[in-house]
Amino acid sequence: MKIGVFALQGDFERHGRMLSQLGAEPVYVNKADQLADLDALVVPGGESTTMLKLLDEERMFDPLVEFAKTKSIFGTCAGTILLASEVTSPAQRSLQVMDISVERNAYGRQVDSAIHRVTPEKEFEERTSPGELEVVFIRAPIIRQVRGDARVLVSFDSQPILVEQGRHLVATFHPELTADTRVHELFLAKLRQPK
Ligand code: GLN
């Protein structure tokens, strides 16, 4: 399967490595015309304001909105901010792919990064394999609202941190930075069996 990894800015190489490890074929994407032959796209962490600016410069904003109508997107951290339907702190334009509201840098400046172990929802374990999940947060947003048919698969401190909606998936943490491949596995499984 050809999975694009949005590579204008941010932590794209680690996603690429994890996808290769799982047998997918990562393609680093920085032009709109590359979207045509992809099965799905990963939008990595980084700095969402910078990514938005680069998306505009490359004229990729509208093509990505179109792409999301038929293909799956997996966003992590800044990627989640770009895919949300509402962004606060400060407010920012977004692709409106997921029915969620996110607050940027919501864990406060003193908690720039943190690693926690969490117990996923049973459903996550059933669809991947059982066990706690190590989650790495880096200046992470908090998902403040989940609406419509968006569903929570993992929470930390009573806040959703992994949410799926139809063919799309978002995480506020960085699954590409641990050795646990289950979140990427879940995304690849979704592509094989679209809901
Ligand atoms: N704080 C960043 C933003 O608001 C996201 C951080 C990340 O992706 N690790 O865009």
CSV table of C-alpha atoms and ligand atoms in Angstrom, one decimal:
chain,number,residue,atom,x,y,z
A,1,MET,CA,0.0,0.0,0.0
A,2,LYS,CA,1.3,3.5,-0.9
A,3,ILE,CA,1.1,5.8,2.1
A,4,GLY,CA,2.0,9.4,1.7
A,5,VAL,CA,3.8,11.1,4.5
A,6,PHE,CA,3.3,14.8,4.5
A,7,ALA,CA,6.9,16.0,4.4
A,8,LEU,CA,6.9,19.8,4.2
A,9,GLN,CA,7.9,20.1,7.8
A,10,GLY,CA,8.0,18.1,11.0
A,11,ASP,CA,8.7,14.5,12.2
A,12,PHE,CA,8.0,12.7,8.9
A,13,GLU,CA,11.0,10.3,8.7
A,14,ARG,CA,10.0,8.3,11.8
A,15,HIS,CA,6.5,7.8,10.4
A,16,GLY,CA,8.1,6.6,7.2
A,17,ARG,CA,10.3,4.1,9.0
A,18,MET,CA,7.5,2.7,11.0
A,19,LEU,CA,5.3,2.3,7.9
A,20,SER,CA,8.1,0.5,6.1
A,21,GLN,CA,8.6,-1.7,9.1
A,22,LEU,CA,4.9,-2.7,8.8
A,23,GLY,CA,5.2,-3.5,5.1
A,24,ALA,CA,3.7,-0.4,3.7
A,25,GLU,CA,5.4,1.8,1.1
A,26,PRO,CA,5.9,5.4,2.4
A,27,VAL,CA,6.1,8.2,-0.1
A,28,TYR,CA,7.3,11.6,1.1
A,29,VAL,CA,4.8,14.2,-0.2
A,30,ASN,CA,5.5,17.9,-0.7
A,31,LYS,CA,3.5,18.6,-3.9
A,32,ALA,CA,-0.3,18.4,-4.5
A,33,ASP,CA,0.1,16.3,-7.7
A,34,GLN,CA,1.7,13.5,-5.6
A,35,LEU,CA,-1.7,12.9,-3.8
A,36,ALA,CA,-3.2,11.2,-6.9
A,37,ASP,CA,-1.5,7.8,-6.5
A,38,LEU,CA,-1.7,7.4,-2.8
A,39,ASP,CA,-3.9,5.1,-0.8
A,40,ALA,CA,-3.7,7.2,2.3
A,41,LEU,CA,-1.8,10.1,4.0
A,42,VAL,CA,0.0,10.6,7.3
A,43,VAL,CA,0.2,14.2,8.6
A,44,PRO,CA,3.0,14.2,11.2
A,45,GLY,CA,3.7,16.3,14.2
A,46,GLY,CA,5.7,19.5,13.9
A,47,GLU,CA,4.4,23.1,14.0
A,48,SER,CA,0.9,23.4,12.7
A,49,THR,CA,1.1,27.2,11.9
A,50,THR,CA,4.2,26.6,9.8
A,51,MET,CA,2.6,23.6,8.1
A,52,LEU,CA,-0.4,25.7,7.3
A,53,LYS,CA,1.7,28.4,5.7
A,54,LEU,CA,3.6,25.8,3.7
A,55,LEU,CA,0.3,24.2,2.6
A,56,ASP,CA,-0.8,27.5,1.3
A,57,GLU,CA,2.5,28.2,-0.5
A,58,GLU,CA,2.3,24.8,-2.2
A,59,ARG,CA,-1.4,25.3,-2.9
A,60,MET,CA,-2.1,22.0,-1.1
A,61,PHE,CA,-4.9,23.1,1.2
A,62,ASP,CA,-7.9,22.5,-1.1
A,63,PRO,CA,-6.4,19.4,-2.7
A,64,LEU,CA,-6.1,17.9,0.8
A,65,VAL,CA,-9.7,18.7,1.7
A,66,GLU,CA,-10.7,16.9,-1.6
A,67,PHE,CA,-8.3,13.9,-0.8
A,68,ALA,CA,-10.0,13.5,2.6
A,69,LYS,CA,-13.4,13.0,1.0
A,70,THR,CA,-12.3,9.6,-0.4
A,71,LYS,CA,-9.0,8.6,1.2
A,72,SER,CA,-7.8,8.1,4.8
A,73,ILE,CA,-5.7,10.6,6.7
A,74,PHE,CA,-3.8,9.8,9.9
A,75,GLY,CA,-2.8,13.0,11.8
A,76,THR,CA,-0.4,13.1,14.8
A,77,CYS,CA,-0.1,16.1,17.1
A,78,ALA,CA,0.3,19.1,14.7
A,79,GLY,CA,-1.4,16.9,12.1
A,80,THR,CA,-4.4,16.5,14.4
A,81,ILE,CA,-4.5,20.3,14.8
A,82,LEU,CA,-4.6,20.6,11.0
A,83,LEU,CA,-7.4,18.0,10.6
A,84,ALA,CA,-9.7,19.3,13.4
A,85,SER,CA,-12.9,21.2,12.8
A,86,GLU,CA,-12.1,23.8,15.4
A,87,VAL,CA,-8.7,25.1,16.7
A,88,THR,CA,-8.2,27.4,19.7
A,89,SER,CA,-5.4,28.9,21.7
A,90,PRO,CA,-4.9,30.6,19.3
A,91,ALA,CA,-7.7,30.0,16.8
A,92,GLN,CA,-6.3,28.8,13.4
A,93,ARG,CA,-7.7,27.7,10.1
A,94,SER,CA,-7.9,24.0,9.6
A,95,LEU,CA,-8.9,21.3,7.0
A,96,GLN,CA,-12.1,20.4,9.0
A,97,VAL,CA,-11.7,16.7,8.4
A,98,MET,CA,-12.5,15.5,11.9
A,99,ASP,CA,-15.4,16.5,14.1
A,100,ILE,CA,-13.2,17.5,17.0
A,101,SER,CA,-12.2,20.8,18.8
A,102,VAL,CA,-8.6,21.1,19.8
A,103,GLU,CA,-6.8,23.5,22.1
A,104,ARG,CA,-3.1,23.9,21.1
A,105,ASN,CA,-0.2,23.6,23.6
A,106,ALA,CA,-2.8,22.8,26.2
A,107,TYR,CA,-0.6,21.0,28.7
A,108,GLY,CA,1.1,24.3,29.5
A,109,ARG,CA,4.5,25.6,28.6
A,110,GLN,CA,6.2,23.9,31.6
A,111,VAL,CA,5.2,20.5,30.3
A,112,ASP,CA,6.9,20.7,26.9
A,113,SER,CA,7.1,17.0,26.7
A,114,ALA,CA,6.1,14.0,28.7
A,115,ILE,CA,5.9,10.2,28.5
A,116,HIS,CA,3.0,8.3,30.1
A,117,ARG,CA,1.6,4.8,30.0
A,118,VAL,CA,-2.1,4.5,29.4
A,119,THR,CA,-4.6,1.7,29.2
A,120,PRO,CA,-6.4,1.9,25.8
A,121,GLU,CA,-10.1,1.2,25.4
A,122,LYS,CA,-10.9,-2.5,25.0
A,123,GLU,CA,-11.8,-1.9,21.4
A,124,PHE,CA,-8.2,-0.7,20.6
A,125,GLU,CA,-6.8,-3.8,22.2
A,126,GLU,CA,-9.2,-6.0,20.3
A,127,ARG,CA,-8.4,-4.4,17.0
A,128,THR,CA,-4.6,-4.5,17.6
A,129,SER,CA,-3.2,-6.5,20.6
A,130,PRO,CA,-3.6,-6.1,24.4
A,131,GLY,CA,-1.3,-4.1,26.6
A,132,GLU,CA,-0.6,-0.6,27.9
A,133,LEU,CA,0.4,2.0,25.4
A,134,GLU,CA,3.4,4.3,26.0
A,135,VAL,CA,2.5,7.8,24.8
A,136,VAL,CA,4.9,10.6,24.1
A,137,PHE,CA,3.5,14.2,24.2
A,138,ILE,CA,5.5,17.1,22.7
A,139,ARG,CA,3.8,20.5,23.1
A,140,ALA,CA,0.6,18.5,22.5
A,141,PRO,CA,-2.9,19.8,22.0
A,142,ILE,CA,-5.9,18.6,24.0
A,143,ILE,CA,-9.0,17.4,22.2
A,144,ARG,CA,-11.7,19.3,24.1
A,145,GLN,CA,-14.7,18.0,22.2
A,146,VAL,CA,-15.5,14.9,20.1
A,147,ARG,CA,-18.7,15.3,18.0
A,148,GLY,CA,-20.8,13.4,15.5
A,149,ASP,CA,-19.6,9.9,14.9
A,150,ALA,CA,-16.0,10.6,16.0
A,151,ARG,CA,-15.0,7.9,18.5
A,152,VAL,CA,-12.4,7.8,21.3
A,153,LEU,CA,-10.0,4.8,21.2
A,154,VAL,CA,-7.5,5.9,23.8
A,155,SER,CA,-7.6,8.5,26.6
A,156,PHE,CA,-5.2,10.0,29.1
A,157,ASP,CA,-6.3,11.8,32.2
A,158,SER,CA,-10.0,11.6,30.9
A,159,GLN,CA,-9.1,13.4,27.7
A,160,PRO,CA,-9.2,11.7,24.3
A,161,ILE,CA,-5.8,11.2,22.7
A,162,LEU,CA,-6.6,8.8,19.9
A,163,VAL,CA,-9.8,9.4,18.0
A,164,GLU,CA,-11.2,7.9,14.8
A,165,GLN,CA,-13.9,9.1,12.5
A,166,GLY,CA,-14.9,6.9,9.6
A,167,ARG,CA,-11.7,6.4,7.5
A,168,HIS,CA,-9.6,9.0,9.5
A,169,LEU,CA,-7.5,8.7,12.6
A,170,VAL,CA,-5.9,11.3,14.9
A,171,ALA,CA,-3.5,11.1,17.9
A,172,THR,CA,-2.3,14.0,20.0
A,173,PHE,CA,0.8,11.9,21.0
A,174,HIS,CA,3.6,10.6,18.8
A,175,PRO,CA,3.2,6.9,18.2
A,176,GLU,CA,6.2,7.1,15.7
A,177,LEU,CA,8.6,7.8,18.6
A,178,THR,CA,8.1,4.5,20.5
A,179,ALA,CA,8.8,0.9,19.5
A,180,ASP,CA,5.1,0.1,19.8
A,181,THR,CA,3.7,-0.1,16.3
A,182,ARG,CA,0.0,-0.7,17.2
A,183,VAL,CA,-1.4,2.7,16.3
A,184,HIS,CA,0.1,2.5,12.8
A,185,GLU,CA,-1.1,-1.1,12.5
A,186,LEU,CA,-4.6,0.1,13.4
A,187,PHE,CA,-4.4,2.7,10.7
A,188,LEU,CA,-3.2,0.2,8.1
A,189,ALA,CA,-5.9,-2.2,9.2
A,190,LYS,CA,-8.5,0.5,8.6
A,191,LEU,CA,-7.3,0.9,5.0
A,192,ARG,CA,-7.8,-2.8,4.4
A,193,GLN,CA,-11.2,-2.8,5.9
A,194,PRO,CA,-12.8,0.7,5.5
A,195,LYS,CA,-15.6,1.4,7.9
B,1,GLN,N1,2.5,22.7,19.4
B,1,GLN,C1,2.5,22.3,18.1
B,1,GLN,C2,1.4,23.1,17.3
B,1,GLN,O1,0.6,23.8,17.9
B,1,GLN,C3,2.3,20.8,17.9
B,1,GLN,C4,3.4,20.1,18.5
B,1,GLN,C5,3.7,18.8,17.8
B,1,GLN,O2,3.3,18.4,16.8
B,1,GLN,N2,4.5,18.0,18.5
B,1,GLN,O3,1.3,23.0,16.1
